[in-house]
Coordinates of C-alpha atoms and ligand atoms in Angstrom, one line a residue:
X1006 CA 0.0 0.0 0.0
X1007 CA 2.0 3.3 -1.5
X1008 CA 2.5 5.2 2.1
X1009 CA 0.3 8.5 1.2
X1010 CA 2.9 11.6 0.8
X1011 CA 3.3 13.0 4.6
X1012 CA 2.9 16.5 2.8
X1013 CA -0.3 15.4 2.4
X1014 CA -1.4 13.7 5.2
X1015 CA 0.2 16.4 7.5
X1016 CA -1.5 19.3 5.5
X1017 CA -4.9 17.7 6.6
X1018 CA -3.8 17.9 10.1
X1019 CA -3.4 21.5 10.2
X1020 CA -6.3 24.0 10.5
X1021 CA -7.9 24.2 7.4
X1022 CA -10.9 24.7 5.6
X1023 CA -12.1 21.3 3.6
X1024 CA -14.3 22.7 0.4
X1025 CA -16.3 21.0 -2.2
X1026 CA -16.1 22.1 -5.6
X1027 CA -18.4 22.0 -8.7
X1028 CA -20.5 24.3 -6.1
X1029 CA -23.6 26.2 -7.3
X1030 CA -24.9 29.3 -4.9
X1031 CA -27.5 30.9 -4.4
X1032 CA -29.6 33.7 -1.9
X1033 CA -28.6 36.6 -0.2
X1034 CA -25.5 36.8 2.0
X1035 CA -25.6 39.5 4.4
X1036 CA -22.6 41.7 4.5
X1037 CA -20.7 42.6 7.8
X1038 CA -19.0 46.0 8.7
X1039 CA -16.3 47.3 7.3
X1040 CA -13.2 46.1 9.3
X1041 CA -10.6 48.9 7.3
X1042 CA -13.4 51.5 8.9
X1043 CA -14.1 49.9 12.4
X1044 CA -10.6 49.6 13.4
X1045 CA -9.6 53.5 12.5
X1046 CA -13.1 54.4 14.2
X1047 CA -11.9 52.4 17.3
X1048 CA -8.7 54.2 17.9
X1049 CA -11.2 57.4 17.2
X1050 CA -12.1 57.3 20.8
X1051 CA -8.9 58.4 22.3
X1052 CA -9.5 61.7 21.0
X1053 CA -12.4 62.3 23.8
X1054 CA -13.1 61.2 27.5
X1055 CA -17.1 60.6 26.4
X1056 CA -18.5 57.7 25.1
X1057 CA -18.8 56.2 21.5
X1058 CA -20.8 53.7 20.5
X1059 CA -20.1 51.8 17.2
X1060 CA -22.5 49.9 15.7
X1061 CA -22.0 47.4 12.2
X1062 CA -18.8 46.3 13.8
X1063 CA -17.5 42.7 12.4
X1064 CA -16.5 39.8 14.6
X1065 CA -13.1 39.4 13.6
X1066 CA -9.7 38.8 14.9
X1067 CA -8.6 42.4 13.9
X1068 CA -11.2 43.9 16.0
X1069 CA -10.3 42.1 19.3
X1070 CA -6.4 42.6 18.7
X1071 CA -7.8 46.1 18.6
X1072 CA -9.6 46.3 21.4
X1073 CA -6.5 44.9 23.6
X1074 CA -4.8 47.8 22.5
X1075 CA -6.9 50.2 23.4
X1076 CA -8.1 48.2 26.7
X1077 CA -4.3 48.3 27.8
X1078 CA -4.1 52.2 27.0
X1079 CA -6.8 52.6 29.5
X1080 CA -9.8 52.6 27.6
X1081 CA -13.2 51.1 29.0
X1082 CA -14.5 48.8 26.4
X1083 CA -18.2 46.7 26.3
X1084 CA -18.8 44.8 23.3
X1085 CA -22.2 43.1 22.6
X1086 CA -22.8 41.0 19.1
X1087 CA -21.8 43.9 16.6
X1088 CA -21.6 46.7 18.9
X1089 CA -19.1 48.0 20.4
X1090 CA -18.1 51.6 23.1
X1091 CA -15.1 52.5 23.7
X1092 CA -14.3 55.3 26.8
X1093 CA -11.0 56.7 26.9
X1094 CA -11.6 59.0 29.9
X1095 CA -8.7 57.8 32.0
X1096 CA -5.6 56.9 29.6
X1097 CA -3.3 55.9 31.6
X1098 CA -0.9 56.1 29.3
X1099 CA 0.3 56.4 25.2
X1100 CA 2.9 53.3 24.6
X1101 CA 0.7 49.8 23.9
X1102 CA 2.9 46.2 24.5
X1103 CA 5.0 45.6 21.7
X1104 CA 3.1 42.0 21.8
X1105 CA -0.5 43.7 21.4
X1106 CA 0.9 45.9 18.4
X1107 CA 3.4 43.5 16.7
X1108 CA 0.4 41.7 14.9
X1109 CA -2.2 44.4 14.1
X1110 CA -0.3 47.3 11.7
X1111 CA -4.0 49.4 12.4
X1112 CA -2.1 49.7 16.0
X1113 CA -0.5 52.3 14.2
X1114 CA -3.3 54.0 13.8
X1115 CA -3.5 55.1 17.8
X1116 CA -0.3 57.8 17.0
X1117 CA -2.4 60.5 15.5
X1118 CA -5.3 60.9 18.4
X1119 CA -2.6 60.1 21.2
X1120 CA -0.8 62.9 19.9
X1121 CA -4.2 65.1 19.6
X1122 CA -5.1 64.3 23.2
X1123 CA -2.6 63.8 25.4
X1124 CA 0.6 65.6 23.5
X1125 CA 2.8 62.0 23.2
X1126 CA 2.8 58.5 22.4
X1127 CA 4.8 56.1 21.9
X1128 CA 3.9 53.3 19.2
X1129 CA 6.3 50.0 18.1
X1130 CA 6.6 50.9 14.0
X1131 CA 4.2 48.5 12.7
X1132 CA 6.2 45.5 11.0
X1133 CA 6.1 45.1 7.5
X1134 CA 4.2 42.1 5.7
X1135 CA 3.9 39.7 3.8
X1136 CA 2.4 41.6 1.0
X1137 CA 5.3 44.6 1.3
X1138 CA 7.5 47.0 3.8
X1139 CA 4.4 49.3 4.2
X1140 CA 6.8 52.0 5.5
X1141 CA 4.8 54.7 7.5
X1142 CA 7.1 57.8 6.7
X1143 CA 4.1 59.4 5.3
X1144 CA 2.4 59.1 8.5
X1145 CA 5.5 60.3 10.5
X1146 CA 5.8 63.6 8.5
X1147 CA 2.5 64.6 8.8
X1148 CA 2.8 64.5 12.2
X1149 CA 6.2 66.5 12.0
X1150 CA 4.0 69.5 9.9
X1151 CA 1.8 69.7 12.7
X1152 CA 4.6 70.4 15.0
X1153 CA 5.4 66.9 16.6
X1154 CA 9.2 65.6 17.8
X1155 CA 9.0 62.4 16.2
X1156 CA 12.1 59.9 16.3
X1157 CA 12.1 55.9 15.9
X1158 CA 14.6 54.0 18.0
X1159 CA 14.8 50.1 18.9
X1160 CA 11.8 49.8 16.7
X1161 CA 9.4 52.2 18.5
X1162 CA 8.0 55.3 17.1
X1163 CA 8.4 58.0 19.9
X1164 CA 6.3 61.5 19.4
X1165 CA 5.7 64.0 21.6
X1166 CA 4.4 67.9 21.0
X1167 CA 6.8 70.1 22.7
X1168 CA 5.5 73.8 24.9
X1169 CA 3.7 74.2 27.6
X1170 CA 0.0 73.7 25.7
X1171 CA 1.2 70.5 24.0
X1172 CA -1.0 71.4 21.3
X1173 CA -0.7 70.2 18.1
X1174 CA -0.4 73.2 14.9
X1175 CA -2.6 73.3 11.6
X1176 CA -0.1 73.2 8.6
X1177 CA -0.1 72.1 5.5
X1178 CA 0.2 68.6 4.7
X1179 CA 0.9 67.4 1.2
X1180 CA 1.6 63.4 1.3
X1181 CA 3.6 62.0 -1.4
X1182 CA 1.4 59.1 -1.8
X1183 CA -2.4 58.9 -1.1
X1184 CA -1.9 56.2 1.4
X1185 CA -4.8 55.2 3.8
X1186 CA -3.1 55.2 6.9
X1187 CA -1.1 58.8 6.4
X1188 CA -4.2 60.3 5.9
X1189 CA -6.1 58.9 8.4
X1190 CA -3.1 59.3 10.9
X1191 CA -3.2 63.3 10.2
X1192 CA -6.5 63.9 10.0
X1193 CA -6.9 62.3 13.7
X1194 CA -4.2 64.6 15.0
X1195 CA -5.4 67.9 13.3
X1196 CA -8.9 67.6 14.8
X1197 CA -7.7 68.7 18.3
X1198 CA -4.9 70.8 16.5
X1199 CA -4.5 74.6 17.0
X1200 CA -6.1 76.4 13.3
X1201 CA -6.2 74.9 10.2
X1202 CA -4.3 71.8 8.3
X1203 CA -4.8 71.1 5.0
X1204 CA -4.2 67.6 3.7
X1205 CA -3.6 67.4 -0.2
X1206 CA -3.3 64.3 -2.3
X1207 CA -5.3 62.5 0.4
X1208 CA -6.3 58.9 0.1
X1209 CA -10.1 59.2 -0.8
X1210 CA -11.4 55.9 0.4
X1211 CA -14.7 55.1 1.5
X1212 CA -13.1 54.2 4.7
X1213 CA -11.4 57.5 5.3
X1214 CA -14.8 59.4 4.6
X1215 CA -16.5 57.2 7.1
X1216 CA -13.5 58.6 9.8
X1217 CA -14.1 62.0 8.6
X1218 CA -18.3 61.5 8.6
X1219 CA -17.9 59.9 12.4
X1220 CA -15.3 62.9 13.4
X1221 CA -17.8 65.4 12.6
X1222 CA -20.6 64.0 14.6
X1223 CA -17.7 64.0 17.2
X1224 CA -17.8 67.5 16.7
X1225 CA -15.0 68.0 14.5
X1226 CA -14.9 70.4 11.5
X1227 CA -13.3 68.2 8.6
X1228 CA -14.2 69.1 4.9
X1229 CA -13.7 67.6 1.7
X1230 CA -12.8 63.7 2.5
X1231 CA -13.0 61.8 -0.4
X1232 CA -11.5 64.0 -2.5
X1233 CA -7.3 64.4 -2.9
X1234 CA -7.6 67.7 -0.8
X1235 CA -9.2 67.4 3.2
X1236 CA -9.8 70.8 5.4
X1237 CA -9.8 70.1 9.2
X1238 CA -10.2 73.3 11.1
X1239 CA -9.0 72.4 14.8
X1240 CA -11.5 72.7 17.6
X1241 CA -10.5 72.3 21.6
X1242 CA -12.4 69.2 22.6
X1243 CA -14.5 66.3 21.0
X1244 CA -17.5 64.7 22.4
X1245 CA -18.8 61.1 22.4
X1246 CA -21.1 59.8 19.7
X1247 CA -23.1 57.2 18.2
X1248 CA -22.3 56.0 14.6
X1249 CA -23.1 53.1 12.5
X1250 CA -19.5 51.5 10.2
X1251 CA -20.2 51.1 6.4
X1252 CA -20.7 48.0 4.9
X1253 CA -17.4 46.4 3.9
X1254 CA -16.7 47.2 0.3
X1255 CA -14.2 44.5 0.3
X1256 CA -16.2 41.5 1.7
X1257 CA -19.0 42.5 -0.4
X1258 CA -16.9 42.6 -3.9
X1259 CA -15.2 38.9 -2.3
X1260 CA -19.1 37.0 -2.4
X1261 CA -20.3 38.7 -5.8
X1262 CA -16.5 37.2 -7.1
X1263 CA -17.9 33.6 -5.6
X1264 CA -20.7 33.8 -7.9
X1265 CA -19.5 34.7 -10.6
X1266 CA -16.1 31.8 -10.2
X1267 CA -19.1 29.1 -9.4
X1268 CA -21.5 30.9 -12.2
X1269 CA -24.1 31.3 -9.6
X1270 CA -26.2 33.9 -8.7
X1271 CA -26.7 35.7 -5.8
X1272 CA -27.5 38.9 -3.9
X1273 CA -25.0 40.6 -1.4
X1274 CA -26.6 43.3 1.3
X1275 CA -26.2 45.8 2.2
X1276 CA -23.9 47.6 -0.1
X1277 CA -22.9 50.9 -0.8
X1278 CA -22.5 50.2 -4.6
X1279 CA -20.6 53.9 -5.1
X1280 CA -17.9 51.9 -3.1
X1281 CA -17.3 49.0 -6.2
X1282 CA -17.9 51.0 -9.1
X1283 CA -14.8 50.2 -11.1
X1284 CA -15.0 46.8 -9.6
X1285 CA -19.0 46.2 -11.0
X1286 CA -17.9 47.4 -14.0
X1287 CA -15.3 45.1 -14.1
X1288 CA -17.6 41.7 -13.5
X1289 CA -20.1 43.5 -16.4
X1290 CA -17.1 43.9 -18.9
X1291 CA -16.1 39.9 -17.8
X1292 CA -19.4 39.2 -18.5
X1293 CA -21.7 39.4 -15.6
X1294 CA -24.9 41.0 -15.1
X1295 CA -25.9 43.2 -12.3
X1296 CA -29.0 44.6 -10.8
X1297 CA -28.0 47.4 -8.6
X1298 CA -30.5 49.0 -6.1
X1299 CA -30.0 51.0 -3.8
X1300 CA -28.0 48.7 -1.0
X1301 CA -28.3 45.5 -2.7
X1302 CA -26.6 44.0 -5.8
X1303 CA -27.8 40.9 -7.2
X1304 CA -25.2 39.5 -9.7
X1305 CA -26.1 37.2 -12.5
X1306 CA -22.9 35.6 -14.4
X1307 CA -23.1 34.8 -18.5
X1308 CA -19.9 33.5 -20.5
X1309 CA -17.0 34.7 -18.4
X1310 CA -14.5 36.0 -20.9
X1311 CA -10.8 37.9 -19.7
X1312 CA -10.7 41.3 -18.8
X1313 CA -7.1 43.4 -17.3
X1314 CA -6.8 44.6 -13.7
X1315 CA -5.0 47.2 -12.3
X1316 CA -4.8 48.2 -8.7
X1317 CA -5.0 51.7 -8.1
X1318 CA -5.9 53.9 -4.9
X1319 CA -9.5 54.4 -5.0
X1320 CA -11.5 55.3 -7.1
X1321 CA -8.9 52.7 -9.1
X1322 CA -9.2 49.1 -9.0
X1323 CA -9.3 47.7 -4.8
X1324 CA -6.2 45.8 -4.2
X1325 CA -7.5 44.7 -2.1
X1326 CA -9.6 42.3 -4.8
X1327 CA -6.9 41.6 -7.1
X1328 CA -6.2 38.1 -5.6
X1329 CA -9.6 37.4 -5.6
X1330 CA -10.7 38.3 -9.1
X1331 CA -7.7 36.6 -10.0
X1332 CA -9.2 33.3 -9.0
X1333 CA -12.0 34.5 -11.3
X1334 CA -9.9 35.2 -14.4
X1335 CA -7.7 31.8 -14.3
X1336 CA -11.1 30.3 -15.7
X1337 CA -12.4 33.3 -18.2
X1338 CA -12.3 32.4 -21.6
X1339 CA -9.0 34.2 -22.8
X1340 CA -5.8 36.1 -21.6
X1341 CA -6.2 38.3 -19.1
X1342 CA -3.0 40.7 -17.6
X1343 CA -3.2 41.8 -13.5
X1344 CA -0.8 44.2 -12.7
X1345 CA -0.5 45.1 -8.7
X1346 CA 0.8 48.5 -8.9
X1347 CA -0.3 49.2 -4.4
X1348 CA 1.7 46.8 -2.9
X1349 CA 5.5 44.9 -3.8
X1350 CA 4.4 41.6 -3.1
X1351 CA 1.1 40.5 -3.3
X1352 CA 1.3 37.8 -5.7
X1353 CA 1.6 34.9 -3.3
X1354 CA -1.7 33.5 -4.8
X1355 CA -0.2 33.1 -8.5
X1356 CA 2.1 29.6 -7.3
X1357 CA -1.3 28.3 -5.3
X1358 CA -3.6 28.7 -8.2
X1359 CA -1.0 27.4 -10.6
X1360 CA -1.1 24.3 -8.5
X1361 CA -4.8 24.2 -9.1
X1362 CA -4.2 24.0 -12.6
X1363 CA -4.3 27.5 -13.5
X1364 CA -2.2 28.9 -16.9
X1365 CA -0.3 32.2 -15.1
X1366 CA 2.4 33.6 -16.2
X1367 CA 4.1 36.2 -13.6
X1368 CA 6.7 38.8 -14.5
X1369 CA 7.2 41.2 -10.8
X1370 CA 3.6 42.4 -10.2
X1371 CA 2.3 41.6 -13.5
X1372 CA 0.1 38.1 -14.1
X1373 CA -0.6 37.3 -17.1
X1374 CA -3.7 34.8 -17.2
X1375 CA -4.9 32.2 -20.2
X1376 CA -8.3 31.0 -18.6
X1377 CA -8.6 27.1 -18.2
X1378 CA -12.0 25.1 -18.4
X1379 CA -11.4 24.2 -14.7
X1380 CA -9.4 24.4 -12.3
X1381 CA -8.5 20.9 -10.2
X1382 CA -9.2 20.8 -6.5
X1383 CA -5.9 20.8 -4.3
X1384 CA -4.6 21.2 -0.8
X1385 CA -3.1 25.1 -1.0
X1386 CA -2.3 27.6 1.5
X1387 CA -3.0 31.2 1.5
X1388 CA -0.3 33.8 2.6
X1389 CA -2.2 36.6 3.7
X1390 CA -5.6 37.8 4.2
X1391 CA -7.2 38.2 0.4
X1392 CA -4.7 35.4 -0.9
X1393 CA -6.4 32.8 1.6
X1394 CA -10.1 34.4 0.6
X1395 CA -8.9 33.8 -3.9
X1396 CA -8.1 30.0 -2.5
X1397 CA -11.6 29.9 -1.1
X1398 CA -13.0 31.4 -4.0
X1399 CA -11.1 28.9 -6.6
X1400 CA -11.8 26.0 -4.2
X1401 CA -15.5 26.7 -4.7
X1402 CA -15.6 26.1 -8.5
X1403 CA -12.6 23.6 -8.5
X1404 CA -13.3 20.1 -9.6
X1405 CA -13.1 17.9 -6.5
X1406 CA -12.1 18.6 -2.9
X1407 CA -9.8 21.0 -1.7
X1408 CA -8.0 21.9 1.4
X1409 CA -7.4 25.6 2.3
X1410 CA -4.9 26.9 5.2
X1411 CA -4.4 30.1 6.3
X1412 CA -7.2 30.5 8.2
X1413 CA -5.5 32.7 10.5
X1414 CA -5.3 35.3 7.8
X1415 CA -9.0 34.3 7.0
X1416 CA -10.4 34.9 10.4
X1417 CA -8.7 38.8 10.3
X1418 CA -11.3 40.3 7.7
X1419 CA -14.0 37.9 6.7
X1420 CA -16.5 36.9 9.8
X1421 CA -17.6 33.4 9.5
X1422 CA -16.8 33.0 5.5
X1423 CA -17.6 29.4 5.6
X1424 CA -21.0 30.2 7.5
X1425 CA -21.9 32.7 4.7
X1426 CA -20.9 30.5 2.0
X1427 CA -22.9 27.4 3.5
X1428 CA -26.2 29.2 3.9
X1429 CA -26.0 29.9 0.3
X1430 CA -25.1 26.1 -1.0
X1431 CA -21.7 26.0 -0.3
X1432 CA -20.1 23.0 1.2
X1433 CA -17.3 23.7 3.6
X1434 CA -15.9 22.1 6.6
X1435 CA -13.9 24.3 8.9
X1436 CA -11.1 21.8 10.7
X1437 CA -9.6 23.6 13.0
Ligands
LIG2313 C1 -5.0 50.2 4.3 O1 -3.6 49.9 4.6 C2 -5.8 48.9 4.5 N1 -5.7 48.5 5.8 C3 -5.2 47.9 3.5 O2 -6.1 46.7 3.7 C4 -5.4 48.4 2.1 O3 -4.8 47.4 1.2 C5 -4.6 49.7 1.9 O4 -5.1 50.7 2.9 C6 -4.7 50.3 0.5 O5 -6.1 50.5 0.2 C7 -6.4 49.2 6.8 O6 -7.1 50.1 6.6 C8 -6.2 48.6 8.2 P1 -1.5 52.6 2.6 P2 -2.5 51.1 4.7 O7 -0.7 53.4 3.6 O8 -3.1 52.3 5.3 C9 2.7 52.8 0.4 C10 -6.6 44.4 3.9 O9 -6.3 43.4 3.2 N2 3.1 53.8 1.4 O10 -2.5 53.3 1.7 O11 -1.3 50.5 5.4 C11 2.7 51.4 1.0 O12 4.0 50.8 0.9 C12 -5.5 45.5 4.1 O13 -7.7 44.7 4.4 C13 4.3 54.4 1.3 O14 5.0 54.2 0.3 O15 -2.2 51.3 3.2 C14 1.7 50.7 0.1 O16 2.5 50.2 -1.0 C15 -4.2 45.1 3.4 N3 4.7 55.2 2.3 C16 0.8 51.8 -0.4 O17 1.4 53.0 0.0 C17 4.0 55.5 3.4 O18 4.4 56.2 4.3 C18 -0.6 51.7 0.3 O19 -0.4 51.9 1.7 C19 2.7 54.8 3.5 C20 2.3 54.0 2.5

């Protein structure tokens, strides 16, 4: 009896997700909140001693990791189903464990308001990932322009914001990328800032207008998010407030790619279908159709034929979707080219659905895709969050039984995927 390869047999031991393929779906899968929003909104409330209440918040990994940090800042949390408040009226103090930071880069997000509230902070430098270095030196001279001593030794980012009022000063902040975090960073520190500060070639995605939306109910005065250029006049104090997270974007545009890989259709809500556009269009030039309403989409896949992807900040192409609509694309009749233009090295997927039995050729950050009738069910592991969620995706429509790992990564942004997927027809086993 030919001993089965221990590669294999171990690979079952480890947590994994066991998926059946040939699957057909169909109903409505109810879409969580968006965990790029709730975790910037979280670190919101250490920019007042009041309450704030967050509703929409997704049951994720992220979100706990999060709420250690904040917990061990001095922050009162209560968390219910999806709800969550958050007090920060007695910080006891700005530096979080290196431990609770080391595995949650939104940690870094805590700088900006620390800075805003109580004049210093000191933050581990968020490590880099498997997907690229995602430096933070944007971040760090924003804060600078507003008038903080910033310096990074041993690893940990130490700010302070020098004279007696410890007040932070409106400047002008021009970032030499839109990146998410920069903007987000600055825009938390200039709320409580002395005048005005001006952020240009701002990152203009939905999740940053949700921050600004939420600040101003906070009390804040912060125009123009969502567009390149953001006005944040400073005011002296911010009270609590109630808000509800968007929808996540990213989660939503990850189940309308399961139909369309599985040629099934369903209906995702709710959605904020100004947040996909380019992506919709997308799955309608590949050869889907969609009925959009207002926070529901109902997708319903023809022929699938290639189309080229490339990532931009939004309103560009989501990298955060490239892996997955990659899945999509390894069985679309045709070539199709995916060029990752956000991040250095988020291509990890390419080996896993070659080994699937997918046609990709990869030159850097560019994939070039000839679509294959099928792809073959195999045991693959996903190296970050939306890599693992494309081997879910091509498991579904693979043909046999396939083994997933990664569900670590999984478990950071999608809440429950095989729960979602299984009310709908999927058939997955979560061994964990
Ligand atoms: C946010 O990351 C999201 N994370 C990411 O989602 C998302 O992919 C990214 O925005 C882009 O949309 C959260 O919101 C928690 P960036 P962030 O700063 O803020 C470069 C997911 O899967 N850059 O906009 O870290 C950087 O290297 C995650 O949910 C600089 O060059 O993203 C990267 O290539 C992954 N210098 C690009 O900008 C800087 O100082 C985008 O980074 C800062 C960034």
């Amino acid at each position: 009896m030919p001993k089965v390869a221990a590669t294999t047999a171990e690979k079952i031991k480890r947590p994994h997700l066991e998926i059946k393929g040939d699957t057909l779906l169909s109903g409505e899968i109810k879409i969580s909140g968006a965990k790029n929003s709730a975790l910037v909104l979280m670190t919101a409330s250490l920019l007042t001693d009041e309450v704030i209440i967050l509703k929409n918040i997704p049951d994720l990994t992220d979100i706990s990791g999060m709420e250690e940090i904040l917990v061990s800042m001095g922050v009162t949390v209560r968390r219910t189903a999806n709800e969550i408040s958050l007090q920060g009226a007695n910080l006891n103090h700005s530096n979080p464990p290196y431990e609770l930071v080391n595995g949650l880069r939104a940690s870094f997000f805590c700088i900006g308001p620390l800075l805003g509230r109580l004049g210093q902070a000191k933050i581990p430098l968020p490590g880099g990932c498997r997907i690229g270095a995602r430096p933070v030196i944007e971040h760090i001279k924003g804060l600078k322009a507003l008038g903080a001593l910033v310096n990074v030794e041993h690893g940990v980012v130490k700010a302070s914001v020098p004279g007696i009022s410890r007040r932070l000063n409106g400047a002008q902040v021009v970032l030499d990328c839109p990146s998410v975090g920069a903007t987000e960073t600055v825009l938390m520190a200039a709320v409580l800032a002395n005048g005005i500060t001006t952020i240009e070639n701002a990152a203009q995605e939905p999740e940053v207008q949700d921050l600004a939306a939420m600040l101003n109910v906070m009390g804040a005065r912060v125009k123009g998010a969502g567009g390149p250029k953001i006005t944040i006049e400073g005011v002296d104090r911010l009270n609590g407030c109630n808000y509800t997270v968007i929808p996540d974007r990213i989660e939503a545009g990850t189940f309308l790619i399961a139909a369309a890989i599985t040629r099934s259709s369903i209906t995702v809500a709710p959605v904020m279908p100004e947040h996909l556009s380019v992506v919709l269009k997308k799955l309608k030039d590949c050869g889907c159709s969609l009925e959009i309403k207002k926070n529901t989409i109902k997708i319903i896949p023809g022929e699938i034929c290639s189309v080229d992807i490339t990532t931009q900040p939004f309103p560009g192409f989501p990298t955060d979707l490239q892996a997955p609509f990659m899945a999509l694309l390894t069985t679309a009749k045709g070539t199709s080219v995916v060029t990752e233009k956000i991040y250095e090295n988020r291509m990890q997927h390419v080996a896993e659905l070659q080994r699937m039995g997918a046609s990709i050729r990869l030159q850097g950050s560019t994939a070039v895709i000839e679509g294959v009738p099928q792809l073959s069910a195999a045991p693959v592991t996903g190296g970050d969050l939306r890599s693992t969620a494309a081997m879910v995706l091509a498991s579904l429509a693979a043909r046999g039984t396939s083994q997933v790992e990664g569900l670590q990564h999984l478990d950071r942004g999608y809440s429950s995927i095989e729960t979602k997927l299984n009310n709908v027809g999927a058939h997955i086993l979560r061994n964990e």
